[in-house]
Coordinates of C-alpha atoms in Angstrom, one line a residue:
M1 CA -4.7 -31.7 2.5
E2 CA -2.5 -30.5 4.6
L3 CA -2.3 -26.9 5.6
R4 CA 0.5 -24.8 5.6
R5 CA 0.7 -22.1 8.1
P6 CA 2.9 -19.0 7.6
S7 CA 5.5 -19.1 10.5
D8 CA 6.2 -15.3 10.2
G9 CA 3.0 -13.3 9.6
L10 CA -0.4 -13.7 7.2
D11 CA -2.0 -10.8 5.7
L12 CA -5.0 -10.1 3.7
L13 CA -6.5 -7.7 1.4
G14 CA -3.5 -5.2 1.7
S15 CA -3.2 -5.4 5.5
P16 CA -1.5 -7.7 8.4
I17 CA -3.6 -9.5 10.3
W18 CA -1.6 -11.7 12.0
G19 CA 2.2 -12.4 12.8
S20 CA 5.2 -11.4 14.9
D21 CA 6.0 -8.0 16.0
N22 CA 8.5 -7.8 13.1
F23 CA 6.4 -9.1 10.3
F24 CA 3.6 -6.0 11.0
D25 CA 7.0 -3.4 11.5
S26 CA 8.6 -4.3 8.3
Y27 CA 5.0 -4.8 6.7
F28 CA 4.3 -0.9 7.5
A29 CA 7.7 0.1 6.5
S30 CA 7.2 -1.1 3.0
K31 CA 4.3 0.8 3.0
V32 CA 5.4 4.1 4.2
D33 CA 8.8 3.8 2.4
R34 CA 6.9 3.8 -0.6
T35 CA 4.9 6.8 0.5
R36 CA 7.8 8.8 1.2
R37 CA 9.6 8.1 -2.0
L38 CA 6.5 9.9 -3.9
Q39 CA 6.6 12.7 -1.3
E40 CA 10.3 13.6 -2.0
L41 CA 9.2 13.4 -5.6
L42 CA 6.8 15.9 -5.2
C43 CA 9.3 18.7 -5.5
S44 CA 10.1 17.9 -9.1
L45 CA 7.2 19.5 -10.0
E46 CA 8.6 22.9 -9.4
D47 CA 4.7 24.0 -8.2
P48 CA 4.2 24.7 -5.0
Q49 CA 0.3 24.6 -5.5
C50 CA 0.3 21.3 -6.8
E51 CA 2.6 19.7 -4.6
F52 CA 0.7 20.8 -1.7
H53 CA -2.6 19.9 -3.4
L54 CA -0.9 16.5 -4.1
L55 CA 0.3 16.1 -0.6
R56 CA -3.0 17.0 1.0
S57 CA -5.1 14.8 -1.0
C58 CA -3.2 11.7 -2.2
L59 CA 0.2 11.8 0.2
N60 CA -1.6 12.2 3.4
V61 CA -3.1 9.9 6.0
C62 CA -5.5 8.8 3.5
K63 CA -2.7 6.9 2.1
V64 CA -2.6 4.5 5.0
T65 CA -5.9 4.9 6.5
H66 CA -7.2 1.2 5.7
L67 CA -3.9 0.3 7.8
L68 CA -4.7 2.3 10.6
R69 CA -8.3 1.0 11.0
T70 CA -7.1 -2.7 10.7
V71 CA -3.6 -2.8 12.6
P72 CA -3.6 -2.3 16.6
P73 CA -1.8 1.3 17.2
N74 CA 1.0 -0.2 19.6
R75 CA 2.1 -2.4 16.8
A76 CA 3.1 0.5 14.5
T77 CA 3.9 3.2 16.8
H78 CA 7.6 3.8 15.4
Q79 CA 6.2 3.2 11.7
L80 CA 3.5 6.0 12.2
H81 CA 6.2 8.2 13.7
T82 CA 8.4 7.8 10.4
F83 CA 5.5 8.4 8.6
D84 CA 4.5 12.0 10.4
V85 CA 8.2 13.0 10.2
G86 CA 8.3 12.0 5.8
L87 CA 5.1 14.0 5.6
R88 CA 6.6 17.2 7.9
Q89 CA 9.3 17.2 5.3
A90 CA 7.9 17.3 2.5
L91 CA 5.9 20.4 3.5
E92 CA 9.1 22.1 4.5
K93 CA 10.0 21.9 0.9
I94 CA 6.7 23.0 -0.4
I95 CA 7.1 26.5 1.6
R96 CA 11.0 26.3 1.3
C97 CA 11.6 26.5 5.1
S98 CA 11.7 24.9 8.4
I99 CA 8.8 24.7 10.3
S100 CA 8.9 24.6 14.7
D101 CA 6.7 21.8 16.5
R102 CA 4.3 24.7 17.0
T103 CA 3.5 25.4 13.0
W104 CA 3.4 21.3 12.5
S105 CA 1.2 21.0 15.2
Q106 CA -1.3 23.8 13.5
A107 CA -0.8 22.0 10.3
T108 CA -2.3 18.9 10.9
L109 CA -5.5 20.3 11.8
P110 CA -7.6 20.7 9.7
S111 CA -8.5 23.9 7.7
R112 CA -11.5 24.9 9.7
F113 CA -9.5 25.2 12.5
G114 CA -6.5 27.2 11.3
G115 CA -5.0 23.9 9.7
L116 CA -3.5 22.7 6.5
G117 CA -5.6 19.1 6.7
L118 CA -2.1 17.1 6.7
R119 CA -3.4 14.7 9.9
C120 CA -0.8 13.2 12.3
S121 CA -1.3 9.4 11.7
V122 CA 0.4 9.1 15.3
R123 CA -3.0 11.1 16.3
T124 CA -5.4 9.2 14.0
A125 CA -4.5 5.6 14.7
P126 CA -6.4 5.2 17.7
A127 CA -9.3 6.7 16.7
A128 CA -9.4 5.4 13.6
F129 CA -8.9 1.3 15.2
L130 CA -11.1 1.9 17.9
A131 CA -14.1 3.5 15.3
S132 CA -13.4 0.2 12.9
C133 CA -13.5 -2.0 15.8
C134 CA -16.5 -1.0 17.0
S135 CA -18.5 -0.8 13.9
S136 CA -17.5 -4.4 12.9
L137 CA -18.2 -6.0 16.7
S138 CA -21.3 -7.6 15.6
I139 CA -20.1 -8.9 12.3
V140 CA -17.0 -10.6 14.3
T141 CA -19.1 -12.3 16.2
V142 CA -21.8 -13.5 13.4
L143 CA -18.8 -14.9 11.9
L144 CA -17.2 -16.8 14.3
N145 CA -20.4 -18.2 15.5
R146 CA -20.7 -19.4 11.8
F147 CA -17.7 -21.5 12.1
N148 CA -17.9 -22.6 15.6
E149 CA -21.5 -24.2 15.2
G150 CA -22.9 -25.5 19.1
N151 CA -20.1 -23.4 20.3
R152 CA -21.5 -19.9 20.8
V153 CA -19.0 -17.2 21.0
S154 CA -19.6 -14.3 23.0
T155 CA -17.3 -11.7 22.0
T156 CA -17.1 -8.2 23.8
C157 CA -13.7 -6.6 22.3
I158 CA -11.8 -7.2 19.4
P159 CA -7.7 -7.9 20.3
G160 CA -6.1 -4.4 20.1
E161 CA -9.3 -2.5 21.1
A162 CA -8.9 -1.8 24.3
E163 CA -4.9 -0.5 24.0
A164 CA -6.6 1.8 21.5
H165 CA -9.3 2.8 24.0
N166 CA -6.7 3.7 26.2
C167 CA -4.6 5.5 24.0
L168 CA -7.7 7.9 23.0
Q169 CA -8.1 8.1 27.1
H170 CA -5.1 10.0 27.7
L171 CA -5.0 12.1 24.6
L172 CA -8.7 13.3 25.7
P173 CA -8.5 13.2 29.4
D174 CA -11.9 15.1 30.0
W175 CA -14.2 13.2 26.8
S176 CA -16.0 10.4 27.7
I177 CA -15.8 7.9 25.2
P178 CA -19.1 7.0 23.6
D179 CA -19.9 2.9 23.4
S180 CA -20.0 3.1 19.8
P181 CA -18.3 6.0 18.3
S182 CA -17.7 6.9 14.4
Q183 CA -14.3 7.8 13.5
H184 CA -15.5 11.6 12.4
S185 CA -16.8 12.0 16.1
L186 CA -13.6 10.8 17.4
Q187 CA -11.5 12.9 15.2
D188 CA -13.1 16.0 15.6
A189 CA -12.8 15.9 19.4
L190 CA -9.6 15.1 18.6
D191 CA -9.3 18.6 16.6
H192 CA -11.1 20.4 19.3
H193 CA -8.7 19.3 21.8
Q194 CA -5.4 20.1 19.7
F195 CA -6.5 23.2 18.9
H196 CA -7.3 24.5 22.4
L197 CA -4.0 23.1 23.6
L198 CA -2.7 25.5 21.1
F199 CA -5.0 28.2 21.7
N200 CA -3.5 28.3 25.2
A201 CA -0.3 28.0 24.3
S202 CA 0.3 31.1 21.9
S203 CA 0.9 34.4 22.2
I204 CA -1.8 37.5 22.4
R205 CA -1.0 38.0 18.1
D206 CA -1.7 34.3 17.8
H207 CA -4.9 34.3 19.5
A208 CA -6.1 36.8 17.1
H209 CA -4.5 34.9 14.3
L210 CA -6.1 31.6 15.0
N211 CA -9.5 33.0 15.7
S212 CA -9.6 35.0 12.4
L213 CA -8.6 31.3 10.8
H214 CA -11.1 29.5 12.7
S215 CA -14.1 32.2 12.0
S216 CA -15.8 30.5 9.4
K217 CA -15.6 26.7 7.4
F218 CA -15.1 28.8 4.3
T219 CA -12.0 30.4 5.4
G220 CA -9.5 27.6 4.1
A221 CA -11.4 27.1 1.4
W222 CA -8.8 28.1 -0.9
L223 CA -6.5 25.2 0.5
Q224 CA -8.7 22.9 -1.3
A225 CA -8.9 24.5 -4.7
I226 CA -7.8 22.4 -7.4
P227 CA -4.9 24.4 -9.2
N228 CA -6.8 25.1 -12.1
P229 CA -5.3 28.4 -14.5
N230 CA -8.1 28.1 -16.7
L231 CA -10.7 28.7 -13.8
G232 CA -8.5 31.2 -12.0
L233 CA -7.4 28.9 -9.3
S234 CA -4.2 28.6 -9.9
L235 CA -1.3 31.2 -7.8
I236 CA 2.1 31.9 -9.3
A237 CA 4.5 30.1 -6.9
S238 CA 5.9 32.9 -4.6
E239 CA 2.4 34.4 -3.8
F240 CA 1.3 30.7 -2.9
I241 CA 4.4 30.2 -0.6
C242 CA 3.4 33.3 1.1
A243 CA 0.1 32.2 1.8
L244 CA 0.9 29.6 3.3
R245 CA 3.6 31.0 5.5
Y246 CA 1.2 33.6 6.5
W247 CA -1.6 31.1 7.2
L248 CA 0.9 29.1 9.8
S249 CA 2.3 32.1 10.9
I250 CA 5.8 31.7 10.0
P251 CA 7.4 35.0 10.2
F252 CA 9.0 36.8 7.0
F253 CA 11.3 39.4 8.3
D254 CA 13.7 40.2 10.8
S255 CA 13.4 43.3 13.0
S256 CA 15.6 45.7 11.4
R257 CA 13.4 45.5 8.2
R258 CA 11.3 49.1 7.4
C259 CA 8.1 49.9 5.2
S260 CA 8.3 52.7 2.9
C261 CA 6.2 54.4 5.4
N262 CA 9.3 54.1 7.4
L263 CA 7.8 52.2 10.0
T264 CA 9.6 49.6 10.9
L265 CA 7.9 46.0 9.5
D266 CA 6.6 43.4 12.4
P267 CA 8.2 39.9 11.7
H268 CA 4.9 38.5 10.1
G269 CA 3.8 41.3 7.9
D270 CA 0.8 42.2 9.5
H271 CA 1.7 46.0 8.5
L272 CA 1.5 45.1 4.7
L273 CA -1.7 44.4 4.6
G274 CA -3.1 47.3 6.1
C275 CA -0.3 50.1 4.9
G276 CA -1.9 52.9 3.6
H277 CA 0.9 54.5 2.1
G278 CA 2.9 53.9 -1.4
P279 CA 1.6 51.8 -4.3
L280 CA 0.8 48.4 -2.1
H281 CA -2.4 50.3 -0.8
I282 CA -3.9 51.1 -4.6
H283 CA -2.7 48.0 -6.0
H284 CA -5.4 46.4 -3.1
H285 CA -7.9 48.6 -4.2
D286 CA -7.8 47.8 -7.4
A287 CA -7.6 43.9 -7.1
L288 CA -10.6 43.8 -5.2
C289 CA -12.2 45.9 -7.6
H290 CA -11.8 43.4 -10.4
I291 CA -12.7 40.4 -8.6
V292 CA -16.3 42.4 -7.6
F293 CA -16.7 43.2 -11.5
Q294 CA -16.1 39.4 -12.3
A295 CA -18.6 38.8 -10.2
L296 CA -20.9 41.1 -11.2
L297 CA -19.9 40.3 -14.5
Q298 CA -21.3 36.5 -14.4
D299 CA -24.9 38.0 -13.5
N300 CA -25.1 40.9 -15.8
S301 CA -23.0 41.4 -19.1
Q302 CA -23.5 44.7 -19.5
V303 CA -21.8 45.9 -16.5
K304 CA -18.5 48.1 -17.3
W305 CA -15.2 48.6 -16.2
E306 CA -14.6 52.3 -14.7
Q307 CA -12.0 53.7 -17.0
H308 CA -9.5 56.0 -15.6
F309 CA -8.9 59.0 -16.3
F310 CA -5.5 60.8 -16.9
S311 CA -5.3 64.3 -16.6
N312 CA -2.7 66.6 -18.7
S313 CA -0.6 68.3 -16.4
A314 CA 1.0 70.7 -19.0
A315 CA -2.9 71.9 -19.8

């Protein structure tokens, strides 16, 4: 029986494994275009919190992780850039404004580093592929020796591994890559490096902001919460958009706006969080009391809410 060899390329289990550059490019393009169409449909939900949760959990880099682990990053550079552009545009639609390169750089970090967890595929690709090569090298050697009985094969490198290693070395010039790295360890090193680059290029105000977001791994827990109104985890659209903008340090006001206390508002709205003038301060106090009351009520049903006493000014 004559076996026909594909002239253009060959894919296996949803990933291209052999072929020309055009074959790899078109294969990646079909996956990226499909994901971008889904990202564009998110705005039809008209719920920013649900849109962000789906973008982060379902239409993020996880959508192409299997391709990043099986395809050398140098064979998909253009399409990976296209994927990242689509991800950035989807975020801009959710928060209803354009974002700078610095803001996007922060958004691609995990929440424990003050980001949104929207992974940059260009930065993730070499880590994913190199980790996949190292973890599969032994079984590749076994399979090659099984199909080449009598001729022992010594495999020390998988095609594309050297390019991925060099790319990572360029991204992490001061870090020694271990012999058998995991994707988690490589990604963690990339995140640390990206955070320090972002921190060193920030203003004093942004230093304090990033430090506050990075102070605890639970600071960004609200970003990962499923928007379920029955559990009290659903926010009003305007509140969620404002929270995302403040998290990313996107300015709210211009220099001409003033607070009710007659002080000029700072662009990021930091003054409003601590202003003791007017009803805003009382609103923050009452909201905090309500949160404490609900927490205590779960342990003791006898807890009572303090009743307000309104005096009769005419008496």
